[in-house]
PDB file of C-alpha atoms in Angstrom:
ATOM      1  CA  UNK Z 449      30.794-117.046-118.487  1.00  0.00           C
ATOM      2  CA  UNK Z 450      28.977-115.292-121.335  1.00  0.00           C
ATOM      3  CA  UNK Z 451      28.994-118.113-123.860  1.00  0.00           C
ATOM      4  CA  UNK Z 452      25.668-119.756-124.581  1.00  0.00           C
ATOM      5  CA  UNK Z 453      27.519-122.627-126.269  1.00  0.00           C
ATOM      6  CA  UNK Z 454      29.554-123.916-123.334  1.00  0.00           C
ATOM      7  CA  UNK Z 455      28.265-125.889-120.395  1.00  0.00           C
ATOM      8  CA  UNK Z 456      28.456-124.035-117.085  1.00  0.00           C
ATOM      9  CA  UNK Z 457      30.444-126.849-115.561  1.00  0.00           C
ATOM     10  CA  UNK Z 458      33.858-127.158-113.897  1.00  0.00           C
ATOM     11  CA  UNK Z 459      35.443-130.351-112.599  1.00  0.00           C
ATOM     12  CA  UNK Z 460      38.559-130.036-110.504  1.00  0.00           C
ATOM     13  CA  UNK Z 461      39.864-132.539-107.947  1.00  0.00           C
ATOM     14  CA  UNK Z 462      40.781-130.738-104.733  1.00  0.00           C
ATOM     15  CA  UNK Z 463      41.661-133.849-102.673  1.00  0.00           C
ATOM     16  CA  UNK Z 464      42.528-132.250 -99.275  1.00  0.00           C
ATOM     17  CA  UNK Z 465      41.615-128.747 -98.072  1.00  0.00           C
ATOM     18  CA  UNK Z 466      43.685-128.331 -94.898  1.00  0.00           C
ATOM     19  CA  UNK Z 467      46.996-126.593 -95.519  1.00  0.00           C
ATOM     20  CA  UNK Z 468      48.818-129.293 -93.565  1.00  0.00           C
ATOM     21  CA  UNK Z 469      47.437-132.076 -95.743  1.00  0.00           C
ATOM     22  CA  UNK Z 470      47.874-130.078 -98.959  1.00  0.00           C
ATOM     23  CA  UNK Z 471      51.564-129.708 -98.086  1.00  0.00           C
ATOM     24  CA  UNK Z 472      51.847-133.426 -97.258  1.00  0.00           C
ATOM     25  CA  UNK Z 473      50.337-134.257-100.663  1.00  0.00           C
ATOM     26  CA  UNK Z 474      52.663-131.753-102.371  1.00  0.00           C
ATOM     27  CA  UNK Z 475      49.832-129.524-103.618  1.00  0.00           C
ATOM     28  CA  UNK Z 476      50.944-126.102-104.840  1.00  0.00           C
ATOM     29  CA  UNK Z 477      48.091-123.972-103.477  1.00  0.00           C
ATOM     30  CA  UNK Z 478      46.740-123.482 -99.992  1.00  0.00           C
ATOM     31  CA  UNK Z 479      43.210-123.702 -98.628  1.00  0.00           C
ATOM     32  CA  UNK Z 480      42.673-119.923 -98.767  1.00  0.00           C
ATOM     33  CA  UNK Z 481      43.460-119.918-102.487  1.00  0.00           C
ATOM     34  CA  UNK Z 482      40.978-122.751-103.094  1.00  0.00           C
ATOM     35  CA  UNK Z 483      38.242-121.026-101.076  1.00  0.00           C
ATOM     36  CA  UNK Z 484      38.785-117.783-102.990  1.00  0.00           C
ATOM     37  CA  UNK Z 485      38.775-119.585-106.327  1.00  0.00           C
ATOM     38  CA  UNK Z 486      35.441-121.254-105.573  1.00  0.00           C
ATOM     39  CA  UNK Z 487      33.928-117.893-104.518  1.00  0.00           C
ATOM     40  CA  UNK Z 488      35.208-116.175-107.691  1.00  0.00           C
ATOM     41  CA  UNK Z 489      33.896-118.939-109.947  1.00  0.00           C
ATOM     42  CA  UNK Z 490      30.453-118.843-108.341  1.00  0.00           C
ATOM     43  CA  UNK Z 491      30.313-115.026-108.546  1.00  0.00           C
ATOM     44  CA  UNK Z 492      31.600-114.887-112.120  1.00  0.00           C
ATOM     45  CA  UNK Z 493      29.524-117.681-113.664  1.00  0.00           C
ATOM     46  CA  UNK Z 494      25.910-117.730-112.497  1.00  0.00           C
ATOM     47  CA  UNK Z 495      24.454-121.230-112.523  1.00  0.00           C
ATOM     48  CA  UNK Z 496      27.875-122.895-112.566  1.00  0.00           C
ATOM     49  CA  UNK Z 497      27.989-126.579-111.606  1.00  0.00           C
ATOM     50  CA  UNK Z 498      31.151-127.415-109.669  1.00  0.00           C
ATOM     51  CA  UNK Z 499      32.259-131.028-109.314  1.00  0.00           C
ATOM     52  CA  UNK Z 500      35.212-132.050-107.177  1.00  0.00           C
ATOM     53  CA  UNK Z 501      36.738-134.969-105.327  1.00  0.00           C
ATOM     54  CA  UNK Z 502      38.396-135.434-101.956  1.00  0.00           C
ATOM     55  CA  UNK Z 503      40.525-138.123-100.358  1.00  0.00           C
ATOM     56  CA  UNK Z 504      40.069-139.088 -96.714  1.00  0.00           C
ATOM     57  CA  UNK Z 505      42.614-141.034 -94.697  1.00  0.00           C
ATOM     58  CA  UNK Z 506      45.822-139.884 -96.350  1.00  0.00           C
ATOM     59  CA  UNK Z 507      48.798-140.678 -94.074  1.00  0.00           C
ATOM     60  CA  UNK Z 508      48.957-138.220 -91.189  1.00  0.00           C
ATOM     61  CA  UNK Z 509      45.382-136.960 -91.584  1.00  0.00           C
ATOM     62  CA  UNK Z 510      44.052-135.961 -88.159  1.00  0.00           C
ATOM     63  CA  UNK Z 511      40.503-135.559 -86.936  1.00  0.00           C
ATOM     64  CA  UNK Z 512      41.100-131.778 -87.151  1.00  0.00           C
ATOM     65  CA  UNK Z 513      42.076-132.063 -90.829  1.00  0.00           C
ATOM     66  CA  UNK Z 514      38.962-134.108 -91.485  1.00  0.00           C
ATOM     67  CA  UNK Z 515      36.758-131.668 -89.527  1.00  0.00           C
ATOM     68  CA  UNK Z 516      38.130-128.862 -91.709  1.00  0.00           C
ATOM     69  CA  UNK Z 517      37.066-130.824 -94.780  1.00  0.00           C
ATOM     70  CA  UNK Z 518      33.523-131.244 -93.429  1.00  0.00           C
ATOM     71  CA  UNK Z 519      33.352-127.517 -92.671  1.00  0.00           C
ATOM     72  CA  UNK Z 520      34.576-126.696 -96.164  1.00  0.00           C
ATOM     73  CA  UNK Z 521      31.967-128.981 -97.731  1.00  0.00           C
ATOM     74  CA  UNK Z 522      29.250-127.132 -95.781  1.00  0.00           C
ATOM     75  CA  UNK Z 523      30.711-123.762 -96.783  1.00  0.00           C
ATOM     76  CA  UNK Z 524      31.362-124.423-100.487  1.00  0.00           C
ATOM     77  CA  UNK Z 525      28.193-126.423-101.188  1.00  0.00           C
ATOM     78  CA  UNK Z 526      29.579-128.101-104.276  1.00  0.00           C
ATOM     79  CA  UNK Z 527      27.086-129.465-106.761  1.00  0.00           C
ATOM     80  CA  UNK Z 528      28.766-132.832-107.186  1.00  0.00           C
ATOM     81  CA  UNK Z 529      31.346-134.385-104.875  1.00  0.00           C
ATOM     82  CA  UNK Z 530      33.177-137.676-104.801  1.00  0.00           C
ATOM     83  CA  UNK Z 531      34.945-138.824-101.649  1.00  0.00           C
ATOM     84  CA  UNK Z 532      37.504-141.589-101.815  1.00  0.00           C
ATOM     85  CA  UNK Z 533      39.363-143.473 -99.130  1.00  0.00           C
ATOM     86  CA  UNK Z 534      43.134-143.269 -99.494  1.00  0.00           C
ATOM     87  CA  UNK Z 535      44.577-146.595-100.581  1.00  0.00           C
ATOM     88  CA  UNK Z 536      48.201-147.406 -99.992  1.00  0.00           C
ATOM     89  CA  UNK Z 537      49.880-148.226-103.301  1.00  0.00           C
ATOM     90  CA  UNK Z 538      53.253-149.935-103.053  1.00  0.00           C
ATOM     91  CA  UNK Z 539      56.059-148.005-104.687  1.00  0.00           C
ATOM     92  CA  UNK Z 540      54.549-144.567-104.063  1.00  0.00           C
ATOM     93  CA  UNK Z 541      56.004-141.912-101.770  1.00  0.00           C
ATOM     94  CA  UNK Z 542      52.788-141.892 -99.744  1.00  0.00           C
ATOM     95  CA  UNK Z 543      53.046-145.642 -99.100  1.00  0.00           C
ATOM     96  CA  UNK Z 544      56.373-145.062 -97.379  1.00  0.00           C
ATOM     97  CA  UNK Z 545      55.018-142.324 -95.102  1.00  0.00           C
ATOM     98  CA  UNK Z 546      54.579-143.083 -91.435  1.00  0.00           C
ATOM     99  CA  UNK Z 547      51.346-142.417 -89.589  1.00  0.00           C
ATOM    100  CA  UNK Z 548      49.159-144.449 -91.967  1.00  0.00           C
ATOM    101  CA  UNK Z 549      45.501-143.988 -91.049  1.00  0.00           C
ATOM    102  CA  UNK Z 550      43.818-147.266 -90.036  1.00  0.00           C
ATOM    103  CA  UNK Z 551      41.277-148.649 -92.502  1.00  0.00           C
ATOM    104  CA  UNK Z 552      38.499-148.459 -89.900  1.00  0.00           C
ATOM    105  CA  UNK Z 553      39.155-144.731 -89.407  1.00  0.00           C
ATOM    106  CA  UNK Z 554      39.206-144.130 -93.173  1.00  0.00           C
ATOM    107  CA  UNK Z 555      35.890-145.942 -93.494  1.00  0.00           C
ATOM    108  CA  UNK Z 556      34.300-144.019 -90.613  1.00  0.00           C
ATOM    109  CA  UNK Z 557      35.442-140.675 -92.055  1.00  0.00           C
ATOM    110  CA  UNK Z 558      34.190-141.635 -95.507  1.00  0.00           C
ATOM    111  CA  UNK Z 559      30.785-142.565 -94.044  1.00  0.00           C
ATOM    112  CA  UNK Z 560      30.564-139.243 -92.172  1.00  0.00           C
ATOM    113  CA  UNK Z 561      31.497-137.282 -95.284  1.00  0.00           C
ATOM    114  CA  UNK Z 562      28.965-139.165 -97.396  1.00  0.00           C
ATOM    115  CA  UNK Z 563      26.206-138.601 -94.822  1.00  0.00           C
ATOM    116  CA  UNK Z 564      26.895-134.868 -94.930  1.00  0.00           C
ATOM    117  CA  UNK Z 565      26.964-134.875 -98.732  1.00  0.00           C
ATOM    118  CA  UNK Z 566      23.594-136.664 -98.895  1.00  0.00           C
ATOM    119  CA  UNK Z 567      22.140-134.002 -96.601  1.00  0.00           C
ATOM    120  CA  UNK Z 568      23.641-131.131 -98.626  1.00  0.00           C
ATOM    121  CA  UNK Z 569      22.501-132.672-101.917  1.00  0.00           C
ATOM    122  CA  UNK Z 570      18.932-133.059-100.659  1.00  0.00           C
ATOM    123  CA  UNK Z 571      18.918-129.407 -99.499  1.00  0.00           C
ATOM    124  CA  UNK Z 572      20.284-128.191-102.830  1.00  0.00           C
ATOM    125  CA  UNK Z 573      17.773-130.200-104.827  1.00  0.00           C
ATOM    126  CA  UNK Z 574      14.813-129.168-102.637  1.00  0.00           C
ATOM    127  CA  UNK Z 575      15.718-125.546-103.382  1.00  0.00           C
ATOM    128  CA  UNK Z 576      15.248-126.308-107.097  1.00  0.00           C
ATOM    129  CA  UNK Z 577      11.557-127.190-106.734  1.00  0.00           C
ATOM    130  CA  UNK Z 578       9.545-124.724-108.818  1.00  0.00           C
ATOM    131  CA  UNK Z 579      12.446-123.803-111.106  1.00  0.00           C
ATOM    132  CA  UNK Z 580      12.563-124.295-114.857  1.00  0.00           C
ATOM    133  CA  UNK Z 581      15.348-126.556-116.052  1.00  0.00           C
ATOM    134  CA  UNK Z 582      16.684-127.478-119.492  1.00  0.00           C
ATOM    135  CA  UNK Z 583      17.319-131.223-119.670  1.00  0.00           C
ATOM    136  CA  UNK Z 584      18.429-133.775-122.221  1.00  0.00           C
ATOM    137  CA  UNK Z 585      16.095-136.783-122.321  1.00  0.00           C
ATOM    138  CA  UNK Z 586      18.314-139.849-122.031  1.00  0.00           C
ATOM    139  CA  UNK Z 587      15.679-142.582-122.160  1.00  0.00           C
ATOM    140  CA  UNK Z 588      11.910-142.698-121.629  1.00  0.00           C
ATOM    141  CA  UNK Z 589      11.154-140.950-118.333  1.00  0.00           C
ATOM    142  CA  UNK Z 590      14.808-140.122-117.552  1.00  0.00           C
ATOM    143  CA  UNK Z 591      16.693-136.908-118.302  1.00  0.00           C
ATOM    144  CA  UNK Z 592      19.803-135.109-117.133  1.00  0.00           C
ATOM    145  CA  UNK Z 593      20.601-131.474-116.545  1.00  0.00           C
ATOM    146  CA  UNK Z 594      23.661-129.661-117.864  1.00  0.00           C
ATOM    147  CA  UNK Z 595      25.840-130.629-114.893  1.00  0.00           C
ATOM    148  CA  UNK Z 596      24.822-134.288-114.629  1.00  0.00           C
ATOM    149  CA  UNK Z 597      27.258-137.008-115.707  1.00  0.00           C
ATOM    150  CA  UNK Z 598      25.842-140.277-117.015  1.00  0.00           C
ATOM    151  CA  UNK Z 599      26.085-143.290-114.693  1.00  0.00           C
ATOM    152  CA  UNK Z 600      27.456-141.119-111.870  1.00  0.00           C
ATOM    153  CA  UNK Z 601      24.957-138.419-110.956  1.00  0.00           C
ATOM    154  CA  UNK Z 602      21.297-138.389-110.132  1.00  0.00           C
ATOM    155  CA  UNK Z 603      18.638-138.051-112.792  1.00  0.00           C
ATOM    156  CA  UNK Z 604      15.601-135.932-113.527  1.00  0.00           C
ATOM    157  CA  UNK Z 605      12.439-138.036-113.723  1.00  0.00           C
ATOM    158  CA  UNK Z 606      10.379-136.564-116.569  1.00  0.00           C
ATOM    159  CA  UNK Z 607       7.188-137.561-118.398  1.00  0.00           C
ATOM    160  CA  UNK Z 608       7.757-140.682-120.492  1.00  0.00           C
ATOM    161  CA  UNK Z 609       6.193-138.888-123.457  1.00  0.00           C
ATOM    162  CA  UNK Z 610       9.191-136.557-123.908  1.00  0.00           C
ATOM    163  CA  UNK Z 611      11.245-137.574-126.971  1.00  0.00           C
ATOM    164  CA  UNK Z 612      14.526-139.400-126.251  1.00  0.00           C
ATOM    165  CA  UNK Z 613      17.627-137.556-127.468  1.00  0.00           C
ATOM    166  CA  UNK Z 614      15.945-134.155-127.380  1.00  0.00           C
ATOM    167  CA  UNK Z 615      16.290-131.194-125.051  1.00  0.00           C
ATOM    168  CA  UNK Z 616      13.227-130.222-123.045  1.00  0.00           C
ATOM    169  CA  UNK Z 617      12.278-127.373-120.730  1.00  0.00           C
ATOM    170  CA  UNK Z 618      10.744-128.803-117.565  1.00  0.00           C
ATOM    171  CA  UNK Z 619       9.568-127.514-114.199  1.00  0.00           C
ATOM    172  CA  UNK Z 620      10.985-129.227-111.118  1.00  0.00           C
ATOM    173  CA  UNK Z 621       8.139-130.535-108.945  1.00  0.00           C
ATOM    174  CA  UNK Z 622       9.976-132.709-106.418  1.00  0.00           C
ATOM    175  CA  UNK Z 623      13.371-133.699-105.057  1.00  0.00           C
ATOM    176  CA  UNK Z 624      15.035-136.678-103.424  1.00  0.00           C
ATOM    177  CA  UNK Z 625      18.600-137.035-102.069  1.00  0.00           C
ATOM    178  CA  UNK Z 626      20.188-137.122-105.526  1.00  0.00           C
ATOM    179  CA  UNK Z 627      17.322-136.992-108.058  1.00  0.00           C
ATOM    180  CA  UNK Z 628      14.746-134.495-109.250  1.00  0.00           C
ATOM    181  CA  UNK Z 629      11.169-134.980-110.457  1.00  0.00           C
ATOM    182  CA  UNK Z 630       9.869-132.649-113.175  1.00  0.00           C
ATOM    183  CA  UNK Z 631       6.971-132.073-115.525  1.00  0.00           C
TER     184      UNK Z 631
END
């Protein structure tokens, strides 16, 4: 938390959050532990970027399990989130489980989760307008902040005159769903 030489960035795949689904997926911790861990990380490391991933449609997932995930996404307000639809892989324990979730339900849940994540991302980025940000200029007019992965995350649109391959201090002047605009 005190190091100036380490990125304030944590990536950990949570997959499900409901205790029922965590048990079904043989995860060792429960939802309360995860919630507490996220709170402690945020409190202990100001400016921390947290990236995580979730799976929707694992066998046996109910609408209540999915609703708990949506509530957790609203509560935790992760900086970067990937949501994946469960895919049945022959030869795995999960493929042999009963109560497989229909593909149409998996798709609908994925779409609902992604809609919420777009909304949360836009809110988070709008709150950054007016802030100073250190970025790395990736190519003319395009930079990334400390928590932005290439080819996955949004970008920071910067003046084309900033030198490529250099860090720059910019002021955020605008926000979109996933991208920032800065000068």
